[in-house]
Amino acid sequence: ARDNAPRAGRTTRAMLATRLATPCANTRARITSSTHHRAPLTRKFARKVVVPLRAAETSGQTEEESTSFKPADEINLDGMRKETQRRIERALKKVGKATTKLRVARETVEALMAKEDASEAELAACPDVDAIASDLTSCKTELNDLNALSDVLRGCKSVNSPMFVDDAYERAKALRVDDAPPARPPRVPKVK
């Protein structure tokens, strides 16, 4: 039955198999069409890659303002511990959601690969497993870095301790963990 399948179907399956083995090259684009062309894309089937924005881009700060960091002796150590814990909890949620998304994407791809009469539209709408896997890897890396910062902060007694100045401060600066949560935007009043 597979030999009787149209040539275009086998070509698309081969392209799908190649796509699963090839990492996505364009992971830092904000919103772009997929870099992998499986079939002639129409507007309906064009994939959009959305990359989370950095803190400076979402809070309205300029790049210069976001890179400024308090001096080590002005940091509230308890506030930094709380903010690190908050960021760890957020990272755990992201890892959980990315893991679920990757599992569902792999199951979808396996089901399409096993399906003999898959249409071009179904194959074109197939999720990009490599992009999802790289997103999961970056989430796990951030979680590991935040856990390491939390471990170092637990051993610090004050902001003047050598462990804080030499290790924890630099890690917090690299991860952009402040000593207070980000300011919430003002609530918009409801229109009655």
JSON list of C-alpha atoms in Angstrom, two decimals:
[
{"chain": "A", "resi": 1, "resn": "ALA", "atom": "CA", "xyz": [0.00, 0.00, 0.00]},
{"chain": "A", "resi": 2, "resn": "ARG", "atom": "CA", "xyz": [2.91, 2.33, 0.72]},
{"chain": "A", "resi": 3, "resn": "ASP", "atom": "CA", "xyz": [4.30, 1.84, -2.84]},
{"chain": "A", "resi": 4, "resn": "ASN", "atom": "CA", "xyz": [0.98, 2.97, -4.29]},
{"chain": "A", "resi": 5, "resn": "ALA", "atom": "CA", "xyz": [1.05, 6.23, -2.32]},
{"chain": "A", "resi": 6, "resn": "PRO", "atom": "CA", "xyz": [1.51, 9.39, -4.37]},
{"chain": "A", "resi": 7, "resn": "ARG", "atom": "CA", "xyz": [5.08, 10.66, -4.64]},
{"chain": "A", "resi": 8, "resn": "ALA", "atom": "CA", "xyz": [4.23, 14.00, -3.01]},
{"chain": "A", "resi": 9, "resn": "GLY", "atom": "CA", "xyz": [3.04, 12.23, 0.14]},
{"chain": "A", "resi": 10, "resn": "ARG", "atom": "CA", "xyz": [6.29, 10.33, 0.49]},
{"chain": "A", "resi": 11, "resn": "THR", "atom": "CA", "xyz": [8.30, 13.49, -0.13]},
{"chain": "A", "resi": 12, "resn": "THR", "atom": "CA", "xyz": [6.41, 15.31, 2.59]},
{"chain": "A", "resi": 13, "resn": "ARG", "atom": "CA", "xyz": [6.93, 12.40, 4.99]},
{"chain": "A", "resi": 14, "resn": "ALA", "atom": "CA", "xyz": [10.64, 12.42, 4.18]},
{"chain": "A", "resi": 15, "resn": "MET", "atom": "CA", "xyz": [10.75, 16.17, 4.79]},
{"chain": "A", "resi": 16, "resn": "LEU", "atom": "CA", "xyz": [8.91, 15.65, 8.08]},
{"chain": "A", "resi": 17, "resn": "ALA", "atom": "CA", "xyz": [11.40, 12.99, 9.16]},
{"chain": "A", "resi": 18, "resn": "THR", "atom": "CA", "xyz": [14.27, 15.30, 8.21]},
{"chain": "A", "resi": 19, "resn": "ARG", "atom": "CA", "xyz": [12.67, 18.13, 10.17]},
{"chain": "A", "resi": 20, "resn": "LEU", "atom": "CA", "xyz": [12.50, 15.98, 13.27]},
{"chain": "A", "resi": 21, "resn": "ALA", "atom": "CA", "xyz": [16.23, 15.29, 13.04]},
{"chain": "A", "resi": 22, "resn": "THR", "atom": "CA", "xyz": [17.32, 18.85, 12.16]},
{"chain": "A", "resi": 23, "resn": "PRO", "atom": "CA", "xyz": [17.41, 21.56, 14.84]},
{"chain": "A", "resi": 24, "resn": "CYS", "atom": "CA", "xyz": [15.61, 24.78, 14.08]},
{"chain": "A", "resi": 25, "resn": "ALA", "atom": "CA", "xyz": [18.17, 27.46, 13.20]},
{"chain": "A", "resi": 26, "resn": "ASN", "atom": "CA", "xyz": [16.02, 30.51, 13.84]},
{"chain": "A", "resi": 27, "resn": "THR", "atom": "CA", "xyz": [15.02, 30.34, 17.52]},
{"chain": "A", "resi": 28, "resn": "ARG", "atom": "CA", "xyz": [15.59, 34.00, 18.45]},
{"chain": "A", "resi": 29, "resn": "ALA", "atom": "CA", "xyz": [13.21, 35.55, 15.93]},
{"chain": "A", "resi": 30, "resn": "ARG", "atom": "CA", "xyz": [10.25, 37.29, 17.44]},
{"chain": "A", "resi": 31, "resn": "ILE", "atom": "CA", "xyz": [7.51, 36.32, 15.02]},
{"chain": "A", "resi": 32, "resn": "THR", "atom": "CA", "xyz": [8.57, 34.73, 11.77]},
{"chain": "A", "resi": 33, "resn": "SER", "atom": "CA", "xyz": [7.38, 32.07, 9.39]},
{"chain": "A", "resi": 34, "resn": "SER", "atom": "CA", "xyz": [8.86, 28.66, 9.94]},
{"chain": "A", "resi": 35, "resn": "THR", "atom": "CA", "xyz": [12.29, 28.14, 8.43]},
{"chain": "A", "resi": 36, "resn": "HIS", "atom": "CA", "xyz": [11.32, 24.66, 7.29]},
{"chain": "A", "resi": 37, "resn": "HIS", "atom": "CA", "xyz": [9.24, 24.62, 4.10]},
{"chain": "A", "resi": 38, "resn": "ARG", "atom": "CA", "xyz": [7.24, 21.42, 3.97]},
{"chain": "A", "resi": 39, "resn": "ALA", "atom": "CA", "xyz": [4.70, 22.28, 1.34]},
{"chain": "A", "resi": 40, "resn": "PRO", "atom": "CA", "xyz": [3.55, 25.46, -0.33]},
{"chain": "A", "resi": 41, "resn": "LEU", "atom": "CA", "xyz": [2.44, 27.48, 2.67]},
{"chain": "A", "resi": 42, "resn": "THR", "atom": "CA", "xyz": [-0.77, 29.39, 2.68]},
{"chain": "A", "resi": 43, "resn": "ARG", "atom": "CA", "xyz": [-1.62, 32.02, 5.21]},
{"chain": "A", "resi": 44, "resn": "LYS", "atom": "CA", "xyz": [-3.75, 29.49, 7.05]},
{"chain": "A", "resi": 45, "resn": "PHE", "atom": "CA", "xyz": [-0.89, 27.04, 7.61]},
{"chain": "A", "resi": 46, "resn": "ALA", "atom": "CA", "xyz": [2.01, 29.46, 8.16]},
{"chain": "A", "resi": 47, "resn": "ARG", "atom": "CA", "xyz": [3.66, 28.71, 11.48]},
{"chain": "A", "resi": 48, "resn": "LYS", "atom": "CA", "xyz": [4.47, 31.55, 13.82]},
{"chain": "A", "resi": 49, "resn": "VAL", "atom": "CA", "xyz": [7.36, 31.24, 16.24]},
{"chain": "A", "resi": 50, "resn": "VAL", "atom": "CA", "xyz": [6.87, 33.39, 19.32]},
{"chain": "A", "resi": 51, "resn": "VAL", "atom": "CA", "xyz": [9.88, 33.92, 21.55]},
{"chain": "A", "resi": 52, "resn": "PRO", "atom": "CA", "xyz": [9.39, 35.31, 25.04]},
{"chain": "A", "resi": 53, "resn": "LEU", "atom": "CA", "xyz": [10.54, 38.89, 25.39]},
{"chain": "A", "resi": 54, "resn": "ARG", "atom": "CA", "xyz": [13.23, 39.85, 27.83]},
{"chain": "A", "resi": 55, "resn": "ALA", "atom": "CA", "xyz": [12.31, 41.80, 30.94]},
{"chain": "A", "resi": 56, "resn": "ALA", "atom": "CA", "xyz": [13.55, 45.10, 29.49]},
{"chain": "A", "resi": 57, "resn": "GLU", "atom": "CA", "xyz": [11.32, 44.73, 26.43]},
{"chain": "A", "resi": 58, "resn": "THR", "atom": "CA", "xyz": [8.17, 43.97, 28.41]},
{"chain": "A", "resi": 59, "resn": "SER", "atom": "CA", "xyz": [8.49, 46.52, 31.19]},
{"chain": "A", "resi": 60, "resn": "GLY", "atom": "CA", "xyz": [9.04, 49.56, 28.99]},
{"chain": "A", "resi": 61, "resn": "GLN", "atom": "CA", "xyz": [12.60, 50.08, 30.21]},
{"chain": "A", "resi": 62, "resn": "THR", "atom": "CA", "xyz": [15.44, 50.88, 27.89]},
{"chain": "A", "resi": 63, "resn": "GLU", "atom": "CA", "xyz": [18.39, 48.52, 27.51]},
{"chain": "A", "resi": 64, "resn": "GLU", "atom": "CA", "xyz": [20.58, 50.83, 29.60]},
{"chain": "A", "resi": 65, "resn": "GLU", "atom": "CA", "xyz": [18.09, 50.93, 32.49]},
{"chain": "A", "resi": 66, "resn": "SER", "atom": "CA", "xyz": [17.66, 47.16, 32.52]},
{"chain": "A", "resi": 67, "resn": "THR", "atom": "CA", "xyz": [21.39, 46.47, 32.71]},
{"chain": "A", "resi": 68, "resn": "SER", "atom": "CA", "xyz": [21.87, 48.74, 35.73]},
{"chain": "A", "resi": 69, "resn": "PHE", "atom": "CA", "xyz": [21.93, 46.69, 38.88]},
{"chain": "A", "resi": 70, "resn": "LYS", "atom": "CA", "xyz": [22.05, 47.81, 42.50]},
{"chain": "A", "resi": 71, "resn": "PRO", "atom": "CA", "xyz": [25.45, 47.71, 44.18]},
{"chain": "A", "resi": 72, "resn": "ALA", "atom": "CA", "xyz": [25.97, 44.63, 46.35]},
{"chain": "A", "resi": 73, "resn": "ASP", "atom": "CA", "xyz": [25.83, 46.54, 49.63]},
{"chain": "A", "resi": 74, "resn": "GLU", "atom": "CA", "xyz": [22.39, 48.06, 48.82]},
{"chain": "A", "resi": 75, "resn": "ILE", "atom": "CA", "xyz": [20.61, 44.77, 48.15]},
{"chain": "A", "resi": 76, "resn": "ASN", "atom": "CA", "xyz": [17.96, 43.43, 50.51]},
{"chain": "A", "resi": 77, "resn": "LEU", "atom": "CA", "xyz": [19.07, 39.82, 51.02]},
{"chain": "A", "resi": 78, "resn": "ASP", "atom": "CA", "xyz": [15.69, 38.55, 52.23]},
{"chain": "A", "resi": 79, "resn": "GLY", "atom": "CA", "xyz": [13.98, 40.24, 49.29]},
{"chain": "A", "resi": 80, "resn": "MET", "atom": "CA", "xyz": [16.42, 38.59, 46.87]},
{"chain": "A", "resi": 81, "resn": "ARG", "atom": "CA", "xyz": [15.74, 35.19, 48.45]},
{"chain": "A", "resi": 82, "resn": "LYS", "atom": "CA", "xyz": [11.98, 35.70, 48.04]},
{"chain": "A", "resi": 83, "resn": "GLU", "atom": "CA", "xyz": [12.35, 36.89, 44.44]},
{"chain": "A", "resi": 84, "resn": "THR", "atom": "CA", "xyz": [14.58, 33.90, 43.63]},
{"chain": "A", "resi": 85, "resn": "GLN", "atom": "CA", "xyz": [11.95, 31.57, 45.10]},
{"chain": "A", "resi": 86, "resn": "ARG", "atom": "CA", "xyz": [9.22, 33.28, 43.06]},
{"chain": "A", "resi": 87, "resn": "ARG", "atom": "CA", "xyz": [11.26, 32.91, 39.88]},
{"chain": "A", "resi": 88, "resn": "ILE", "atom": "CA", "xyz": [11.96, 29.22, 40.68]},
{"chain": "A", "resi": 89, "resn": "GLU", "atom": "CA", "xyz": [8.22, 28.56, 41.02]},
{"chain": "A", "resi": 90, "resn": "ARG", "atom": "CA", "xyz": [7.56, 30.28, 37.69]},
{"chain": "A", "resi": 91, "resn": "ALA", "atom": "CA", "xyz": [10.38, 28.30, 36.04]},
{"chain": "A", "resi": 92, "resn": "LEU", "atom": "CA", "xyz": [8.93, 25.05, 37.41]},
{"chain": "A", "resi": 93, "resn": "LYS", "atom": "CA", "xyz": [5.57, 25.87, 35.81]},
{"chain": "A", "resi": 94, "resn": "LYS", "atom": "CA", "xyz": [7.28, 26.67, 32.51]},
{"chain": "A", "resi": 95, "resn": "VAL", "atom": "CA", "xyz": [9.22, 23.39, 32.55]},
{"chain": "A", "resi": 96, "resn": "GLY", "atom": "CA", "xyz": [6.04, 21.45, 33.29]},
{"chain": "A", "resi": 97, "resn": "LYS", "atom": "CA", "xyz": [4.12, 23.12, 30.47]},
{"chain": "A", "resi": 98, "resn": "ALA", "atom": "CA", "xyz": [7.00, 22.73, 28.00]},
{"chain": "A", "resi": 99, "resn": "THR", "atom": "CA", "xyz": [7.37, 19.04, 28.91]},
{"chain": "A", "resi": 100, "resn": "THR", "atom": "CA", "xyz": [3.67, 18.44, 28.30]},
{"chain": "A", "resi": 101, "resn": "LYS", "atom": "CA", "xyz": [3.79, 20.38, 25.03]},
{"chain": "A", "resi": 102, "resn": "LEU", "atom": "CA", "xyz": [6.80, 18.32, 23.85]},
{"chain": "A", "resi": 103, "resn": "ARG", "atom": "CA", "xyz": [5.11, 15.02, 24.74]},
{"chain": "A", "resi": 104, "resn": "VAL", "atom": "CA", "xyz": [1.93, 16.00, 22.89]},
{"chain": "A", "resi": 105, "resn": "ALA", "atom": "CA", "xyz": [3.94, 17.18, 19.87]},
{"chain": "A", "resi": 106, "resn": "ARG", "atom": "CA", "xyz": [5.89, 13.91, 19.70]},
{"chain": "A", "resi": 107, "resn": "GLU", "atom": "CA", "xyz": [2.69, 11.88, 19.96]},
{"chain": "A", "resi": 108, "resn": "THR", "atom": "CA", "xyz": [1.14, 13.95, 17.18]},
{"chain": "A", "resi": 109, "resn": "VAL", "atom": "CA", "xyz": [4.16, 13.45, 14.93]},
{"chain": "A", "resi": 110, "resn": "GLU", "atom": "CA", "xyz": [4.26, 9.71, 15.62]},
{"chain": "A", "resi": 111, "resn": "ALA", "atom": "CA", "xyz": [0.55, 9.42, 14.85]},
{"chain": "A", "resi": 112, "resn": "LEU", "atom": "CA", "xyz": [1.03, 11.28, 11.55]},
{"chain": "A", "resi": 113, "resn": "MET", "atom": "CA", "xyz": [4.04, 9.17, 10.61]},
{"chain": "A", "resi": 114, "resn": "ALA", "atom": "CA", "xyz": [2.07, 5.99, 11.27]},
{"chain": "A", "resi": 115, "resn": "LYS", "atom": "CA", "xyz": [-0.93, 7.22, 9.31]},
{"chain": "A", "resi": 116, "resn": "GLU", "atom": "CA", "xyz": [-0.64, 6.06, 5.69]},
{"chain": "A", "resi": 117, "resn": "ASP", "atom": "CA", "xyz": [-3.20, 8.42, 4.18]},
{"chain": "A", "resi": 118, "resn": "ALA", "atom": "CA", "xyz": [-2.16, 11.65, 5.94]},
{"chain": "A", "resi": 119, "resn": "SER", "atom": "CA", "xyz": [-3.13, 14.71, 3.94]},
{"chain": "A", "resi": 120, "resn": "GLU", "atom": "CA", "xyz": [-0.74, 17.50, 3.00]},
{"chain": "A", "resi": 121, "resn": "ALA", "atom": "CA", "xyz": [-2.60, 19.86, 5.32]},
{"chain": "A", "resi": 122, "resn": "GLU", "atom": "CA", "xyz": [-2.17, 17.53, 8.30]},
{"chain": "A", "resi": 123, "resn": "LEU", "atom": "CA", "xyz": [1.53, 17.12, 7.60]},
{"chain": "A", "resi": 124, "resn": "ALA", "atom": "CA", "xyz": [2.00, 20.85, 7.10]},
{"chain": "A", "resi": 125, "resn": "ALA", "atom": "CA", "xyz": [0.29, 21.57, 10.44]},
{"chain": "A", "resi": 126, "resn": "CYS", "atom": "CA", "xyz": [2.63, 19.18, 12.26]},
{"chain": "A", "resi": 127, "resn": "PRO", "atom": "CA", "xyz": [4.26, 20.76, 15.37]},
{"chain": "A", "resi": 128, "resn": "ASP", "atom": "CA", "xyz": [7.98, 21.63, 15.33]},
{"chain": "A", "resi": 129, "resn": "VAL", "atom": "CA", "xyz": [9.41, 19.17, 17.85]},
{"chain": "A", "resi": 130, "resn": "ASP", "atom": "CA", "xyz": [12.94, 20.61, 17.72]},
{"chain": "A", "resi": 131, "resn": "ALA", "atom": "CA", "xyz": [11.81, 24.13, 18.59]},
{"chain": "A", "resi": 132, "resn": "ILE", "atom": "CA", "xyz": [9.72, 22.82, 21.48]},
{"chain": "A", "resi": 133, "resn": "ALA", "atom": "CA", "xyz": [12.65, 20.69, 22.71]},
{"chain": "A", "resi": 134, "resn": "SER", "atom": "CA", "xyz": [15.04, 23.66, 22.59]},
{"chain": "A", "resi": 135, "resn": "ASP", "atom": "CA", "xyz": [12.50, 25.75, 24.52]},
{"chain": "A", "resi": 136, "resn": "LEU", "atom": "CA", "xyz": [12.31, 23.00, 27.15]},
{"chain": "A", "resi": 137, "resn": "THR", "atom": "CA", "xyz": [16.11, 22.88, 27.37]},
{"chain": "A", "resi": 138, "resn": "SER", "atom": "CA", "xyz": [16.34, 26.64, 27.92]},
{"chain": "A", "resi": 139, "resn": "CYS", "atom": "CA", "xyz": [13.63, 26.47, 30.61]},
{"chain": "A", "resi": 140, "resn": "LYS", "atom": "CA", "xyz": [15.49, 23.67, 32.41]},
{"chain": "A", "resi": 141, "resn": "THR", "atom": "CA", "xyz": [18.77, 25.60, 32.20]},
{"chain": "A", "resi": 142, "resn": "GLU", "atom": "CA", "xyz": [17.14, 28.67, 33.74]},
{"chain": "A", "resi": 143, "resn": "LEU", "atom": "CA", "xyz": [15.61, 26.54, 36.50]},
{"chain": "A", "resi": 144, "resn": "ASN", "atom": "CA", "xyz": [18.99, 24.94, 37.30]},
{"chain": "A", "resi": 145, "resn": "ASP", "atom": "CA", "xyz": [20.67, 28.35, 37.42]},
{"chain": "A", "resi": 146, "resn": "LEU", "atom": "CA", "xyz": [17.98, 29.72, 39.73]},
{"chain": "A", "resi": 147, "resn": "ASN", "atom": "CA", "xyz": [18.28, 26.68, 42.01]},
{"chain": "A", "resi": 148, "resn": "ALA", "atom": "CA", "xyz": [22.05, 27.19, 42.19]},
{"chain": "A", "resi": 149, "resn": "LEU", "atom": "CA", "xyz": [21.51, 30.85, 43.11]},
{"chain": "A", "resi": 150, "resn": "SER", "atom": "CA", "xyz": [19.02, 29.85, 45.79]},
{"chain": "A", "resi": 151, "resn": "ASP", "atom": "CA", "xyz": [21.51, 27.39, 47.27]},
{"chain": "A", "resi": 152, "resn": "VAL", "atom": "CA", "xyz": [24.22, 30.05, 47.41]},
{"chain": "A", "resi": 153, "resn": "LEU", "atom": "CA", "xyz": [21.83, 32.61, 48.93]},
{"chain": "A", "resi": 154, "resn": "ARG", "atom": "CA", "xyz": [20.90, 30.16, 51.70]},
{"chain": "A", "resi": 155, "resn": "GLY", "atom": "CA", "xyz": [24.53, 30.12, 52.83]},
{"chain": "A", "resi": 156, "resn": "CYS", "atom": "CA", "xyz": [24.83, 33.92, 52.91]},
{"chain": "A", "resi": 157, "resn": "LYS", "atom": "CA", "xyz": [24.37, 35.65, 56.27]},
{"chain": "A", "resi": 158, "resn": "SER", "atom": "CA", "xyz": [24.57, 39.22, 54.94]},
{"chain": "A", "resi": 159, "resn": "VAL", "atom": "CA", "xyz": [25.31, 41.19, 51.78]},
{"chain": "A", "resi": 160, "resn": "ASN", "atom": "CA", "xyz": [28.83, 41.80, 53.13]},
{"chain": "A", "resi": 161, "resn": "SER", "atom": "CA", "xyz": [29.74, 38.11, 53.31]},
{"chain": "A", "resi": 162, "resn": "PRO", "atom": "CA", "xyz": [32.37, 36.99, 50.79]},
{"chain": "A", "resi": 163, "resn": "MET", "atom": "CA", "xyz": [30.07, 34.25, 49.45]},
{"chain": "A", "resi": 164, "resn": "PHE", "atom": "CA", "xyz": [27.45, 36.84, 48.51]},
{"chain": "A", "resi": 165, "resn": "VAL", "atom": "CA", "xyz": [29.85, 39.37, 47.00]},
{"chain": "A", "resi": 166, "resn": "ASP", "atom": "CA", "xyz": [31.92, 36.83, 45.03]},
{"chain": "A", "resi": 167, "resn": "ASP", "atom": "CA", "xyz": [29.30, 34.33, 43.93]},
{"chain": "A", "resi": 168, "resn": "ALA", "atom": "CA", "xyz": [25.64, 35.10, 44.62]},
{"chain": "A", "resi": 169, "resn": "TYR", "atom": "CA", "xyz": [25.74, 38.73, 43.45]},
{"chain": "A", "resi": 170, "resn": "GLU", "atom": "CA", "xyz": [27.25, 37.80, 40.09]},
{"chain": "A", "resi": 171, "resn": "ARG", "atom": "CA", "xyz": [24.75, 34.96, 39.57]},
{"chain": "A", "resi": 172, "resn": "ALA", "atom": "CA", "xyz": [21.82, 37.23, 40.47]},
{"chain": "A", "resi": 173, "resn": "LYS", "atom": "CA", "xyz": [23.12, 39.90, 38.12]},
{"chain": "A", "resi": 174, "resn": "ALA", "atom": "CA", "xyz": [23.47, 37.39, 35.26]},
{"chain": "A", "resi": 175, "resn": "LEU", "atom": "CA", "xyz": [19.95, 36.04, 35.87]},
{"chain": "A", "resi": 176, "resn": "ARG", "atom": "CA", "xyz": [18.55, 39.55, 36.48]},
{"chain": "A", "resi": 177, "resn": "VAL", "atom": "CA", "xyz": [17.12, 38.55, 39.85]},
{"chain": "A", "resi": 178, "resn": "ASP", "atom": "CA", "xyz": [16.40, 41.71, 41.80]},
{"chain": "A", "resi": 179, "resn": "ASP", "atom": "CA", "xyz": [15.64, 42.04, 45.50]},
{"chain": "A", "resi": 180, "resn": "ALA", "atom": "CA", "xyz": [11.97, 42.85, 44.87]},
{"chain": "A", "resi": 181, "resn": "PRO", "atom": "CA", "xyz": [9.34, 41.50, 42.46]},
{"chain": "A", "resi": 182, "resn": "PRO", "atom": "CA", "xyz": [8.72, 43.54, 39.32]},
{"chain": "A", "resi": 183, "resn": "ALA", "atom": "CA", "xyz": [6.19, 46.33, 39.65]},
{"chain": "A", "resi": 184, "resn": "ARG", "atom": "CA", "xyz": [2.72, 45.40, 38.50]},
{"chain": "A", "resi": 185, "resn": "PRO", "atom": "CA", "xyz": [1.11, 47.64, 35.91]},
{"chain": "A", "resi": 186, "resn": "PRO", "atom": "CA", "xyz": [-1.81, 49.70, 37.21]},
{"chain": "A", "resi": 187, "resn": "ARG", "atom": "CA", "xyz": [-5.19, 48.04, 36.94]},
{"chain": "A", "resi": 188, "resn": "VAL", "atom": "CA", "xyz": [-7.37, 49.31, 34.13]},
{"chain": "A", "resi": 189, "resn": "PRO", "atom": "CA", "xyz": [-10.79, 50.44, 35.37]},
{"chain": "A", "resi": 190, "resn": "LYS", "atom": "CA", "xyz": [-13.73, 48.53, 33.96]},
{"chain": "A", "resi": 191, "resn": "VAL", "atom": "CA", "xyz": [-16.02, 50.33, 31.56]},
{"chain": "A", "resi": 192, "resn": "LYS", "atom": "CA", "xyz": [-19.61, 50.32, 32.79]}
]
